[in-house]
PDB file of C-alpha atoms in Angstrom:
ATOM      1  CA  UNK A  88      -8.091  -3.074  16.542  1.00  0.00           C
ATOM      2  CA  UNK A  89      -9.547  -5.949  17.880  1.00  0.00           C
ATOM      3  CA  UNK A  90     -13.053  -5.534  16.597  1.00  0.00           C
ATOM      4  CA  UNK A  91     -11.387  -3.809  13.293  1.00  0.00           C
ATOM      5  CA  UNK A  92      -8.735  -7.187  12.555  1.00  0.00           C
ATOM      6  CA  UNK A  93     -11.390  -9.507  11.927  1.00  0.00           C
ATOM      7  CA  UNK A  94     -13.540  -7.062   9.447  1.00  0.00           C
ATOM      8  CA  UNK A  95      -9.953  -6.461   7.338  1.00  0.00           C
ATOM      9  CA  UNK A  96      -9.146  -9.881   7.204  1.00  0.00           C
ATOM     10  CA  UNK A  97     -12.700 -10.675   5.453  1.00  0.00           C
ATOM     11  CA  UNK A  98     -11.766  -7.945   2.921  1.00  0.00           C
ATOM     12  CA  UNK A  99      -8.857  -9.856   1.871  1.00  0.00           C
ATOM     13  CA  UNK A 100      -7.047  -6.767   0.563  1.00  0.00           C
ATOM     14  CA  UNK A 101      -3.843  -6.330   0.762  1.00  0.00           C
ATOM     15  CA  UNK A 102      -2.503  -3.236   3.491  1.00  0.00           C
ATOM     16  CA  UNK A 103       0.536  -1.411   3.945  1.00  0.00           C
ATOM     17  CA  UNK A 104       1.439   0.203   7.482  1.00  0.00           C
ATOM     18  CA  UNK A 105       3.245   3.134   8.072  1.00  0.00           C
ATOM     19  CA  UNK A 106       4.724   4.151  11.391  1.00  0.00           C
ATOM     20  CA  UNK A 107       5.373   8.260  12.113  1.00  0.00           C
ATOM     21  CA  UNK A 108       7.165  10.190  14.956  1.00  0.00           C
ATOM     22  CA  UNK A 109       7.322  13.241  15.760  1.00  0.00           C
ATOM     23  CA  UNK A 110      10.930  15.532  14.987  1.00  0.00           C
ATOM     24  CA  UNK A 111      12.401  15.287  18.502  1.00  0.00           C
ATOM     25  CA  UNK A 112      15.444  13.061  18.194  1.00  0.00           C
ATOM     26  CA  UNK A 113      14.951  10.111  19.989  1.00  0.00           C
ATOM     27  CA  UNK A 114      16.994  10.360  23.434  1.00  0.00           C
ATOM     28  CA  UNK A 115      19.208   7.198  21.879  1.00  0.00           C
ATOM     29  CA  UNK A 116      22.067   7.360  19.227  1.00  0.00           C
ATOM     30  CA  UNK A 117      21.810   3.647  19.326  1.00  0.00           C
ATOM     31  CA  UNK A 118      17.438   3.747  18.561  1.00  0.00           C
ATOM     32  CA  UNK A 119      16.699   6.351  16.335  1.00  0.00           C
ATOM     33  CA  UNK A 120      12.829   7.883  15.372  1.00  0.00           C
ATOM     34  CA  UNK A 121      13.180   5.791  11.764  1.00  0.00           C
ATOM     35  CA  UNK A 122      13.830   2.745  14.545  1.00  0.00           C
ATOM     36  CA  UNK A 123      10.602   4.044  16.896  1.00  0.00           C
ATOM     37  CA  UNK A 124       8.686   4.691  13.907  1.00  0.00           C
ATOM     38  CA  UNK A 125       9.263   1.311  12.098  1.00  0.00           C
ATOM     39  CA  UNK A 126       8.406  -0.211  15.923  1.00  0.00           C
ATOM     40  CA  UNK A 127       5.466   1.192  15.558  1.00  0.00           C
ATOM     41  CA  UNK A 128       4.602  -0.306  12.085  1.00  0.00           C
ATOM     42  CA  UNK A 129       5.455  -3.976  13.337  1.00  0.00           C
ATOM     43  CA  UNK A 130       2.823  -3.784  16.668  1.00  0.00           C
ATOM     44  CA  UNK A 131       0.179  -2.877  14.087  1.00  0.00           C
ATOM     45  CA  UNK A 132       1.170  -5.207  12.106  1.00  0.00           C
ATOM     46  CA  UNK A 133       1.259  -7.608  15.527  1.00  0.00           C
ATOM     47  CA  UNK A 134      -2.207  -6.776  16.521  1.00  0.00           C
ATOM     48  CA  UNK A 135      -3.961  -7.193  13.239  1.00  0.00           C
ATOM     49  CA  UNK A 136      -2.651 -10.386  13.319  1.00  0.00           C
ATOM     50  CA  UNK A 137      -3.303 -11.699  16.462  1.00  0.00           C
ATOM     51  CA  UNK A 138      -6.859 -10.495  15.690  1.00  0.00           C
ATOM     52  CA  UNK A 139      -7.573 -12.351  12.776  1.00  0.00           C
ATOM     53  CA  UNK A 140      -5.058 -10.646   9.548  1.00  0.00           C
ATOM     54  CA  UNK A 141      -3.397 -13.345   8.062  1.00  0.00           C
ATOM     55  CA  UNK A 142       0.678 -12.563   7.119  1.00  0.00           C
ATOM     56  CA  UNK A 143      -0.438 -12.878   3.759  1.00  0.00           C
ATOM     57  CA  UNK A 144      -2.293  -9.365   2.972  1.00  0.00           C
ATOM     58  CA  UNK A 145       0.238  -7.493   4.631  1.00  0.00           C
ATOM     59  CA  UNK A 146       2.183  -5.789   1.535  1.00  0.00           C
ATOM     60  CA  UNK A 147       4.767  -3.504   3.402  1.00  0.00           C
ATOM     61  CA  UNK A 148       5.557  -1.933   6.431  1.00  0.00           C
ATOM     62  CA  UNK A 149       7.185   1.297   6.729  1.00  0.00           C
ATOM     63  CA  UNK A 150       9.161   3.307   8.868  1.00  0.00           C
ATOM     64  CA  UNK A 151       8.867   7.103   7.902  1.00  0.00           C
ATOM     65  CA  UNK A 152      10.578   8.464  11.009  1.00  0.00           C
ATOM     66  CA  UNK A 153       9.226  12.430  10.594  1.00  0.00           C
ATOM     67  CA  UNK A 154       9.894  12.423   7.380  1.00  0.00           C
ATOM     68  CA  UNK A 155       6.065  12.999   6.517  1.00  0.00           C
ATOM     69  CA  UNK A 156       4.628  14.998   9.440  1.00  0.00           C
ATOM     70  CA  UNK A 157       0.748  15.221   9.664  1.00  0.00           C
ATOM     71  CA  UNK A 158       1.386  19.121  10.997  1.00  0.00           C
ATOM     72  CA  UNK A 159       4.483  20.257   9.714  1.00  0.00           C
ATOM     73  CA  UNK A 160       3.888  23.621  11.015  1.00  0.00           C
ATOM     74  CA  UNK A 161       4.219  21.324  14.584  1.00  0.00           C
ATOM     75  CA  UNK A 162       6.848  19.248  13.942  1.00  0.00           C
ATOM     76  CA  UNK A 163       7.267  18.458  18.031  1.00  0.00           C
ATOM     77  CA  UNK A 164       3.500  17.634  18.529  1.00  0.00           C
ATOM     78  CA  UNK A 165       1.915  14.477  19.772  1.00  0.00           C
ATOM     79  CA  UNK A 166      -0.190  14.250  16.405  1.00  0.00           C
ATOM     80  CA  UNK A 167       2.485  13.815  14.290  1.00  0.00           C
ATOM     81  CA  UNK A 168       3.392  10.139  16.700  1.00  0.00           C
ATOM     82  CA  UNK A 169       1.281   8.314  14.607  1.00  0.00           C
ATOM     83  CA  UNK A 170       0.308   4.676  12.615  1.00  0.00           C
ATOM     84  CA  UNK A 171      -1.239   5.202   9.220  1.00  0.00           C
ATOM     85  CA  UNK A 172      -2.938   1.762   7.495  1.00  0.00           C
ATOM     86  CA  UNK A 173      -3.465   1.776   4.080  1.00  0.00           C
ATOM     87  CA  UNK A 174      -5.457  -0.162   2.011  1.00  0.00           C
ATOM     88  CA  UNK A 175      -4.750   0.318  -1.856  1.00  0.00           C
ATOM     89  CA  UNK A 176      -8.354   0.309  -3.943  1.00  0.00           C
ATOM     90  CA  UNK A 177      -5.501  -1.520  -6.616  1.00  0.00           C
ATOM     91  CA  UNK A 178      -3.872  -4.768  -5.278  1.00  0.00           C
ATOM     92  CA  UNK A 179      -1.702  -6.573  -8.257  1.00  0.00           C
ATOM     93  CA  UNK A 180      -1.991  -9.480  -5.970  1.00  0.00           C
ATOM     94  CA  UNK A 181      -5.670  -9.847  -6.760  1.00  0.00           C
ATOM     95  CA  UNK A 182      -5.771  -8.421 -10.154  1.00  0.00           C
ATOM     96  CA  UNK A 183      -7.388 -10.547 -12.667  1.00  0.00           C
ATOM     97  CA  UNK A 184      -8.558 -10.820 -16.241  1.00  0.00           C
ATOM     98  CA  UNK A 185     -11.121  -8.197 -17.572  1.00  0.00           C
ATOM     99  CA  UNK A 186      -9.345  -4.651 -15.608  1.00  0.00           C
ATOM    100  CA  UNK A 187      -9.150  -2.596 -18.406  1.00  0.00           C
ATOM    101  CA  UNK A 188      -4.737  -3.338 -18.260  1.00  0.00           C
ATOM    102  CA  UNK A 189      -5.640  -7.033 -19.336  1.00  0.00           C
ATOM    103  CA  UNK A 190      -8.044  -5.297 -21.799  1.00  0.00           C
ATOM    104  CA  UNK A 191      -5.417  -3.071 -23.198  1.00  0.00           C
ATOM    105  CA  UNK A 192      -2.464  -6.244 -23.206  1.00  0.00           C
ATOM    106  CA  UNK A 193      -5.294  -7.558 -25.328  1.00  0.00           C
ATOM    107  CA  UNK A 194      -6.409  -5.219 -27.757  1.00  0.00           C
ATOM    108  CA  UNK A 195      -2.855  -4.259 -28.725  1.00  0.00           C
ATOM    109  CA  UNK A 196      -1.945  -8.173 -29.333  1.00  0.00           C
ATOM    110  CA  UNK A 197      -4.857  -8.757 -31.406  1.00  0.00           C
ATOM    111  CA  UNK A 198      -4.196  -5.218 -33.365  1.00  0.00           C
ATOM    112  CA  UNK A 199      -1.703  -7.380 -35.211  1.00  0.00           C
ATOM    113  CA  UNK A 200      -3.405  -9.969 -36.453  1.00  0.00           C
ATOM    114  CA  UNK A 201      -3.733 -10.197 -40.232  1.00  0.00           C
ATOM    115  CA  UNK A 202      -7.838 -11.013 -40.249  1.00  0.00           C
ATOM    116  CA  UNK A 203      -7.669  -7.247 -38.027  1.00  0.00           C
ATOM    117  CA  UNK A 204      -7.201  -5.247 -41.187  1.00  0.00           C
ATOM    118  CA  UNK A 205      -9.179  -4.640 -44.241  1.00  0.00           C
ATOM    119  CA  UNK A 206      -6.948  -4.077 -47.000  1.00  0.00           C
ATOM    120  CA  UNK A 207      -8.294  -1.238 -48.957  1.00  0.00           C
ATOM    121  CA  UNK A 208      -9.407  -2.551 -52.675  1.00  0.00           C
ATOM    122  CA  UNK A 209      -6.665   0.043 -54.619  1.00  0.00           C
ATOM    123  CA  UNK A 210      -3.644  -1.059 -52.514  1.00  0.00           C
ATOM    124  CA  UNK A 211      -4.316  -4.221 -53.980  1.00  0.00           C
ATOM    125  CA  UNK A 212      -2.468  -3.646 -57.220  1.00  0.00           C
TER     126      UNK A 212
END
């Protein structure tokens, strides 16, 4: 992570971090696997930061619990304790003019503008 944090941060894209456990309760009725699992969200969070991630591309962190095991036929194994970082290829944050949702926006504002139309010659009368 250390040698990852600073490459992210250049990227300025905005990430989301999801935290996983496994489907063994947690031994706690007081700290549950949703609590474990959203843990492990906030020390990614913590060492992407320390490293160089600024607070500000951070979009969300998450706290799945096992509610989205990587091997549900496993639902006790060690994979399924996991973080997941994602990195959207479509941040709202950073969209500007000229993606084809501006270009849309646009062309259905101009489609009703009066100089848009030719009036066809018989409709005239």
């Amino acid at each position: 992570m250390k040698r990852l944090a600073p490459i992210l941060a250049k990227t300025k894209r905005g990430m989301i971090i999801e935290g996983h456990t496994d489907a063994k309760p947690y031994a706690s009725n007081e700290y549950t696997n949703l609590d474990l699992s959203t843990d492990r969200a906030r020390a990614m969070r913590q060492i992407l930061s320390r490293y160089g991630v600024p607070l500000g591309q951070f979009r969300a962190l998450r706290g799945l619990g096992d509610t989205n095991l990587r091997d549900p036929s496993q639902p006790y194994s060690f994979v399924n304790r996991r973080v997941t970082l994602l990195i959207p290829t479509q941040d709202p944050k950073a969209a500007k003019d000229g993606l084809p949702a501006d270009m849309l926006k646009n062309e259905i504002q101009g489609a009703f503008r009066k100089d848009k139309f030719e009036i066809a010659p018989d409709l005239d009368k």
